[in-house]
Amino acid sequence: MTEPLVIGFETSCDETGVGVVRGHTLLADALATSVAEHERFGGVVPEIASRAHLEAMVPTVHRALAEAGVAPSDVDAVAVTAGPGLTGALLVGLAAAKAYALALDKPLYGVNHLAAHVAVDELQHGRLAEPSLALLVSGGHSSLLLVPDLAREVTPLGRTIDDAAGEAFDKVARVLGMPFPGGPPIDRAAREGDPAAIDFPRGLTGPRDAPYDVSFSGLKTAVARWVEARRRAGEPVPVADVAASFQEAVADVLTAKAVRACRDHGVDHLVLGGGVAANSRLRALAEERCAAAGIVLRVPSPRLCTDNGAMVAALGSRLVAAGVAPSAPDLGADSSLPVETVSR
């Protein structure tokens, strides 16, 4: 029996993603982004994102089906991000997915955006070892998750208590006069800088702090104050050194906590995911520390780390294979859907 063909819809933020997957095989990953429309605001504007999803949805579906070389009638199941994310943006994806599921008379699976970031790794590296630990870092989330069963059980161990890592990158980039989103320009600038030039703080690393939670608000403020002091004194700001030192502080905390969580829970597989997982220093330091600790590190390609429809289809495929019941037709969006709810 051939594995089911699943189409996945992702609209939780500013990327309109439609992916087509058969089992663990990626057939298509079509993407439309509205990031350029948000750039002048220095962040994502929910109303603009929702309207952009509306405009991009049908052409993106057509592109994905053409890329996969399949017809709509070939689809066996429809998966869609039900949360967490921007409510208005989520509703566009849900409306589209419901329409296709109804028109094709196929089951609908509303999935968790964070669990989908873990599932996408299976498209590149095959079935996930269970249990695994997942470190998800993006513009909206920084989470450490224990994954005993990707289709049914995901347990949060730690999260950011204030700014997500990606948010801190965007804010530091703004301080340094870099464009939005801030991750790629900081990564590029950091290559020319000294990561040990400035000793920026590492939040929540004291003996009494929550072992797996992270905090980047203090780090972001420390960078802004350091830059401000240099400018006030009429001294040049060494942008490359600031970028490298800030990036090092983020990567240091995230990888140290992830490795500690693996050791504490007796888990020897770590998955790195989310948009910030495309950062070159985070990937390199994770590789170095996992190798030293005897942990197998799995990192999807940078394109699969950022939001996309393939990750939603991948999780949908896993749910179908595990025999999980489909969602009800009145499935709604949940902007703060907890990661424990893999599907709803």
Short mmCIF file of C-alpha atoms in Angstrom, two decimals:
data_model
loop_
_atom_site.label_atom_id
_atom_site.label_comp_id
_atom_site.label_asym_id
_atom_site.label_seq_id
_atom_site.Cartn_x
_atom_site.Cartn_y
_atom_site.Cartn_z
CA MET A 1 0.00 0.00 0.00
CA THR A 2 1.38 3.43 -0.94
CA GLU A 3 1.79 6.02 1.77
CA PRO A 4 -0.88 8.75 1.94
CA LEU A 5 -0.41 12.02 0.07
CA VAL A 6 -0.84 14.97 2.45
CA ILE A 7 -1.10 18.68 1.61
CA GLY A 8 -0.19 21.14 4.37
CA PHE A 9 -1.17 24.80 4.84
CA GLU A 10 0.90 27.23 6.96
CA THR A 11 -0.25 30.82 7.63
CA SER A 12 0.63 31.46 11.29
CA CYS A 13 2.65 34.64 10.62
CA ASP A 14 3.90 36.29 7.40
CA GLU A 15 4.69 33.24 5.24
CA THR A 16 2.03 31.59 3.07
CA GLY A 17 3.28 28.01 2.83
CA VAL A 18 1.78 25.02 1.02
CA GLY A 19 3.64 21.70 1.13
CA VAL A 20 2.96 18.28 -0.35
CA VAL A 21 4.36 15.18 1.34
CA ARG A 22 4.10 11.43 0.84
CA GLY A 23 5.24 9.61 3.98
CA HIS A 24 8.63 11.16 4.79
CA THR A 25 9.19 12.28 1.20
CA LEU A 26 8.89 15.98 0.38
CA LEU A 27 7.29 16.47 -3.04
CA ALA A 28 6.68 20.23 -2.99
CA ASP A 29 7.28 23.23 -0.76
CA ALA A 30 5.72 26.39 -2.26
CA LEU A 31 6.13 29.64 -0.36
CA ALA A 32 5.00 33.25 -0.64
CA THR A 33 6.21 35.85 1.86
CA SER A 34 4.97 39.31 2.78
CA VAL A 35 8.15 40.21 4.72
CA ALA A 36 8.94 43.15 2.40
CA GLU A 37 5.57 44.71 3.23
CA HIS A 38 6.37 44.63 6.97
CA GLU A 39 9.96 45.88 6.70
CA ARG A 40 9.16 49.59 7.01
CA PHE A 41 7.23 48.89 10.23
CA GLY A 42 10.14 46.96 11.77
CA GLY A 43 7.91 43.99 12.56
CA VAL A 44 4.96 41.94 11.33
CA VAL A 45 1.65 43.83 11.07
CA PRO A 46 -1.15 41.24 11.55
CA GLU A 47 -3.69 42.90 9.24
CA ILE A 48 -1.16 43.20 6.40
CA ALA A 49 -0.13 39.57 6.90
CA SER A 50 -3.74 38.35 6.73
CA ARG A 51 -4.46 40.27 3.50
CA ALA A 52 -1.23 38.97 1.95
CA HIS A 53 -2.25 35.37 2.79
CA LEU A 54 -5.61 35.93 1.06
CA GLU A 55 -3.91 37.13 -2.11
CA ALA A 56 -1.21 34.45 -2.15
CA MET A 57 -3.18 31.36 -1.10
CA VAL A 58 -4.67 30.02 -4.35
CA PRO A 59 -1.58 30.68 -6.54
CA THR A 60 0.63 29.03 -3.88
CA VAL A 61 -1.61 25.93 -3.79
CA HIS A 62 -1.47 25.70 -7.59
CA ARG A 63 2.34 26.01 -7.51
CA ALA A 64 2.68 23.29 -4.88
CA LEU A 65 0.46 20.81 -6.77
CA ALA A 66 2.29 21.51 -10.04
CA GLU A 67 5.70 21.12 -8.36
CA ALA A 68 4.61 17.79 -6.83
CA GLY A 69 3.17 16.64 -10.16
CA VAL A 70 -0.16 15.68 -8.57
CA ALA A 71 -3.81 16.63 -9.05
CA PRO A 72 -6.06 17.78 -6.18
CA SER A 73 -7.94 14.47 -6.48
CA ASP A 74 -4.72 12.60 -5.59
CA VAL A 75 -4.64 14.15 -2.09
CA ASP A 76 -5.50 11.76 0.79
CA ALA A 77 -5.54 14.23 3.71
CA VAL A 78 -5.33 17.96 4.40
CA ALA A 79 -3.29 19.42 7.30
CA VAL A 80 -3.31 23.03 8.50
CA THR A 81 -1.69 25.07 11.27
CA ALA A 82 -4.42 25.71 13.88
CA GLY A 83 -2.10 27.62 16.26
CA PRO A 84 -0.21 29.17 17.86
CA GLY A 85 0.13 32.28 15.70
CA LEU A 86 -1.63 35.47 14.63
CA THR A 87 -5.39 34.82 14.76
CA GLY A 88 -6.28 36.63 11.54
CA ALA A 89 -3.46 34.93 9.64
CA LEU A 90 -4.37 31.49 11.00
CA LEU A 91 -8.00 31.94 9.93
CA VAL A 92 -7.00 32.39 6.27
CA GLY A 93 -5.13 29.08 6.25
CA LEU A 94 -7.94 27.32 8.11
CA ALA A 95 -10.57 28.60 5.67
CA ALA A 96 -8.50 27.44 2.69
CA ALA A 97 -7.73 24.02 4.19
CA LYS A 98 -11.37 23.44 5.14
CA ALA A 99 -12.50 24.40 1.65
CA TYR A 100 -10.10 21.92 0.01
CA ALA A 101 -10.93 19.16 2.52
CA LEU A 102 -14.66 19.66 1.96
CA ALA A 103 -14.40 19.91 -1.84
CA LEU A 104 -12.16 16.82 -2.05
CA ASP A 105 -14.05 14.94 0.71
CA LYS A 106 -10.79 14.27 2.59
CA PRO A 107 -9.98 14.29 6.33
CA LEU A 108 -8.76 17.55 7.89
CA TYR A 109 -6.00 17.70 10.54
CA GLY A 110 -5.49 20.90 12.55
CA VAL A 111 -1.90 20.76 13.83
CA ASN A 112 0.33 22.60 16.27
CA HIS A 113 2.83 24.97 14.65
CA LEU A 114 5.62 24.11 17.12
CA ALA A 115 5.20 20.34 16.78
CA ALA A 116 5.31 20.84 12.99
CA HIS A 117 8.73 22.49 13.33
CA VAL A 118 9.92 19.21 14.91
CA ALA A 119 8.18 17.00 12.32
CA VAL A 120 9.80 18.72 9.33
CA ASP A 121 13.15 17.14 10.23
CA GLU A 122 11.73 13.74 9.27
CA LEU A 123 11.56 14.90 5.64
CA GLN A 124 15.35 15.26 5.63
CA HIS A 125 16.66 12.72 8.12
CA GLY A 126 13.95 10.05 8.34
CA ARG A 127 11.89 9.00 11.33
CA LEU A 128 12.64 10.76 14.58
CA ALA A 129 14.17 8.80 17.44
CA GLU A 130 11.71 8.66 20.33
CA PRO A 131 12.20 10.10 22.82
CA SER A 132 14.01 13.10 21.32
CA LEU A 133 14.56 16.59 22.64
CA ALA A 134 13.71 19.60 20.46
CA LEU A 135 15.10 23.13 20.71
CA LEU A 136 12.80 25.45 18.76
CA VAL A 137 13.93 29.04 18.29
CA SER A 138 12.08 31.56 16.15
CA GLY A 139 10.71 35.10 16.09
CA GLY A 140 7.77 34.15 18.28
CA HIS A 141 9.00 31.13 20.23
CA SER A 142 11.99 29.79 22.14
CA SER A 143 11.11 26.38 23.56
CA LEU A 144 12.75 23.21 24.84
CA LEU A 145 10.49 20.21 24.27
CA LEU A 146 10.65 16.56 25.25
CA VAL A 147 9.15 14.46 22.45
CA PRO A 148 8.29 10.90 23.54
CA ASP A 149 5.76 10.47 20.67
CA LEU A 150 5.56 13.15 17.97
CA ALA A 151 2.00 12.22 16.99
CA ARG A 152 0.57 12.17 20.50
CA GLU A 153 2.88 13.44 23.24
CA VAL A 154 5.06 16.56 23.36
CA THR A 155 6.07 17.91 26.77
CA PRO A 156 7.38 21.46 27.31
CA LEU A 157 10.48 21.61 29.53
CA GLY A 158 11.40 25.27 29.14
CA ARG A 159 10.56 28.43 27.22
CA THR A 160 11.38 32.11 27.02
CA ILE A 161 9.99 34.14 29.91
CA ASP A 162 10.08 37.36 27.88
CA ASP A 163 11.46 37.96 24.35
CA ALA A 164 11.89 35.08 21.93
CA ALA A 165 15.38 34.72 20.45
CA GLY A 166 14.25 35.91 17.00
CA GLU A 167 12.60 38.96 18.54
CA ALA A 168 15.88 39.86 20.26
CA PHE A 169 17.73 39.52 16.91
CA ASP A 170 15.22 41.91 15.29
CA LYS A 171 15.55 44.50 18.07
CA VAL A 172 19.35 44.39 18.18
CA ALA A 173 19.46 44.68 14.38
CA ARG A 174 17.34 47.83 14.64
CA VAL A 175 19.76 49.31 17.21
CA LEU A 176 22.63 48.61 14.78
CA GLY A 177 20.76 50.12 11.82
CA MET A 178 20.19 46.79 10.08
CA PRO A 179 17.05 45.78 8.13
CA PHE A 180 14.15 43.59 9.31
CA PRO A 181 14.20 40.65 9.88
CA GLY A 182 17.39 40.96 11.90
CA GLY A 183 18.67 37.37 11.92
CA PRO A 184 20.41 37.21 8.51
CA PRO A 185 22.16 40.64 8.68
CA ILE A 186 23.44 39.98 12.23
CA ASP A 187 24.71 36.55 11.15
CA ARG A 188 26.55 38.11 8.18
CA ALA A 189 28.05 40.96 10.21
CA ALA A 190 29.14 38.57 13.01
CA ARG A 191 31.41 36.65 10.61
CA GLU A 192 33.76 39.66 10.58
CA GLY A 193 33.57 40.23 14.34
CA ASP A 194 35.07 38.86 17.55
CA PRO A 195 32.51 36.91 19.63
CA ALA A 196 34.62 37.51 22.77
CA ALA A 197 34.99 41.28 22.23
CA ILE A 198 32.11 42.24 24.56
CA ASP A 199 30.95 40.18 27.53
CA PHE A 200 27.18 40.50 27.20
CA PRO A 201 25.04 38.90 29.95
CA ARG A 202 23.70 35.34 29.81
CA GLY A 203 20.18 35.42 31.30
CA LEU A 204 18.82 32.73 33.64
CA THR A 205 22.13 30.90 33.99
CA GLY A 206 22.48 31.17 37.78
CA PRO A 207 22.27 28.14 40.10
CA ARG A 208 18.79 29.15 41.34
CA ASP A 209 17.32 29.97 37.93
CA ALA A 210 14.89 27.68 36.08
CA PRO A 211 17.23 25.20 34.37
CA TYR A 212 15.53 25.15 30.96
CA ASP A 213 13.85 28.57 30.69
CA VAL A 214 15.56 31.36 28.73
CA SER A 215 15.42 35.17 28.84
CA PHE A 216 16.66 37.59 26.19
CA SER A 217 15.13 40.87 27.33
CA GLY A 218 18.11 41.76 29.56
CA LEU A 219 20.58 40.86 26.82
CA LYS A 220 18.75 43.02 24.29
CA THR A 221 18.76 45.97 26.73
CA ALA A 222 22.45 45.46 27.54
CA VAL A 223 23.34 45.64 23.83
CA ALA A 224 21.23 48.79 23.34
CA ARG A 225 22.87 50.49 26.36
CA TRP A 226 26.37 49.54 25.27
CA VAL A 227 25.80 50.95 21.77
CA GLU A 228 24.14 54.07 23.19
CA ALA A 229 27.10 54.72 25.52
CA ARG A 230 29.56 54.50 22.62
CA ARG A 231 27.53 56.91 20.52
CA ARG A 232 27.14 59.35 23.41
CA ALA A 233 30.90 59.35 23.91
CA GLY A 234 31.37 60.08 20.21
CA GLU A 235 33.13 56.75 19.65
CA PRO A 236 32.52 54.50 16.62
CA VAL A 237 30.35 51.41 17.20
CA PRO A 238 32.19 48.21 16.18
CA VAL A 239 29.09 46.69 14.52
CA ALA A 240 30.70 43.35 13.65
CA ASP A 241 31.97 42.83 17.23
CA VAL A 242 28.59 43.78 18.73
CA ALA A 243 26.80 41.41 16.37
CA ALA A 244 29.23 38.54 17.06
CA SER A 245 29.17 39.04 20.84
CA PHE A 246 25.36 39.26 20.95
CA GLN A 247 24.98 36.19 18.72
CA GLU A 248 27.47 34.27 20.89
CA ALA A 249 25.49 35.06 24.05
CA VAL A 250 22.26 33.75 22.47
CA ALA A 251 23.86 30.59 21.05
CA ASP A 252 25.75 29.91 24.29
CA VAL A 253 22.64 29.95 26.49
CA LEU A 254 20.41 28.00 24.11
CA THR A 255 22.89 25.20 23.40
CA ALA A 256 24.03 24.86 27.03
CA LYS A 257 20.42 24.47 28.21
CA ALA A 258 19.54 22.03 25.43
CA VAL A 259 22.53 19.78 26.21
CA ARG A 260 21.75 19.93 29.93
CA ALA A 261 18.12 18.92 29.26
CA CYS A 262 19.30 15.96 27.15
CA ARG A 263 21.61 14.78 29.95
CA ASP A 264 18.99 15.28 32.69
CA HIS A 265 16.36 13.28 30.78
CA GLY A 266 18.65 10.57 29.39
CA VAL A 267 17.93 11.56 25.79
CA ASP A 268 20.65 11.26 23.13
CA HIS A 269 18.92 12.91 20.14
CA LEU A 270 18.45 16.66 19.78
CA VAL A 271 16.47 18.36 16.98
CA LEU A 272 17.12 22.04 16.26
CA GLY A 273 14.26 23.89 14.56
CA GLY A 274 12.58 27.24 13.95
CA GLY A 275 13.74 30.25 11.95
CA VAL A 276 16.66 31.12 14.26
CA ALA A 277 18.01 27.57 13.75
CA ALA A 278 19.23 28.90 10.38
CA ASN A 279 21.80 30.98 12.32
CA SER A 280 25.30 29.70 11.49
CA ARG A 281 26.76 30.18 14.98
CA LEU A 282 23.87 28.46 16.73
CA ARG A 283 24.23 25.49 14.38
CA ALA A 284 28.03 25.32 14.81
CA LEU A 285 27.96 25.58 18.61
CA ALA A 286 25.17 23.00 18.84
CA GLU A 287 27.23 20.60 16.71
CA GLU A 288 30.32 21.17 18.85
CA ARG A 289 28.57 20.69 22.20
CA CYS A 290 26.45 17.73 21.07
CA ALA A 291 29.54 15.96 19.71
CA ALA A 292 31.32 16.48 23.04
CA ALA A 293 28.31 15.13 24.97
CA GLY A 294 27.66 12.12 22.69
CA ILE A 295 24.33 13.52 21.50
CA VAL A 296 23.09 13.03 17.93
CA LEU A 297 22.17 16.46 16.51
CA ARG A 298 19.57 16.74 13.74
CA VAL A 299 19.16 20.11 12.02
CA PRO A 300 16.94 20.60 8.95
CA SER A 301 18.24 22.71 6.06
CA PRO A 302 17.80 26.47 6.65
CA ARG A 303 14.84 26.64 4.24
CA LEU A 304 12.95 23.99 6.24
CA CYS A 305 13.74 25.75 9.54
CA THR A 306 11.70 28.84 8.70
CA ASP A 307 7.88 28.63 8.48
CA ASN A 308 6.69 26.53 5.54
CA GLY A 309 3.85 24.28 4.42
CA ALA A 310 6.09 21.20 4.22
CA MET A 311 6.39 21.03 8.01
CA VAL A 312 2.59 21.06 8.39
CA ALA A 313 2.21 18.32 5.78
CA ALA A 314 4.98 16.32 7.53
CA LEU A 315 3.13 16.39 10.85
CA GLY A 316 -0.15 15.64 9.09
CA SER A 317 1.47 12.62 7.47
CA ARG A 318 2.69 11.42 10.87
CA LEU A 319 -0.82 11.80 12.36
CA VAL A 320 -2.40 9.83 9.49
CA ALA A 321 0.20 7.04 9.87
CA ALA A 322 -0.40 6.89 13.65
CA GLY A 323 -4.17 6.55 13.18
CA VAL A 324 -4.96 9.79 15.01
CA ALA A 325 -8.57 10.94 14.52
CA PRO A 326 -9.07 13.88 12.13
CA SER A 327 -10.28 17.28 13.34
CA ALA A 328 -13.94 18.30 13.43
CA PRO A 329 -15.28 20.45 10.56
CA ASP A 330 -15.78 23.38 12.96
CA LEU A 331 -12.05 23.45 13.83
CA GLY A 332 -11.06 26.97 14.94
CA ALA A 333 -7.86 28.96 15.29
CA ASP A 334 -6.14 29.14 18.69
CA SER A 335 -3.49 31.89 18.81
CA SER A 336 -2.01 30.45 22.02
CA LEU A 337 -2.45 26.73 21.34
CA PRO A 338 -0.26 24.88 23.90
CA VAL A 339 2.43 22.64 22.44
CA GLU A 340 1.02 19.67 24.37
CA THR A 341 -1.90 19.78 21.92
CA VAL A 342 -0.22 18.24 18.87
CA SER A 343 -3.48 18.16 16.92
CA ARG A 344 -7.00 19.37 17.68
#
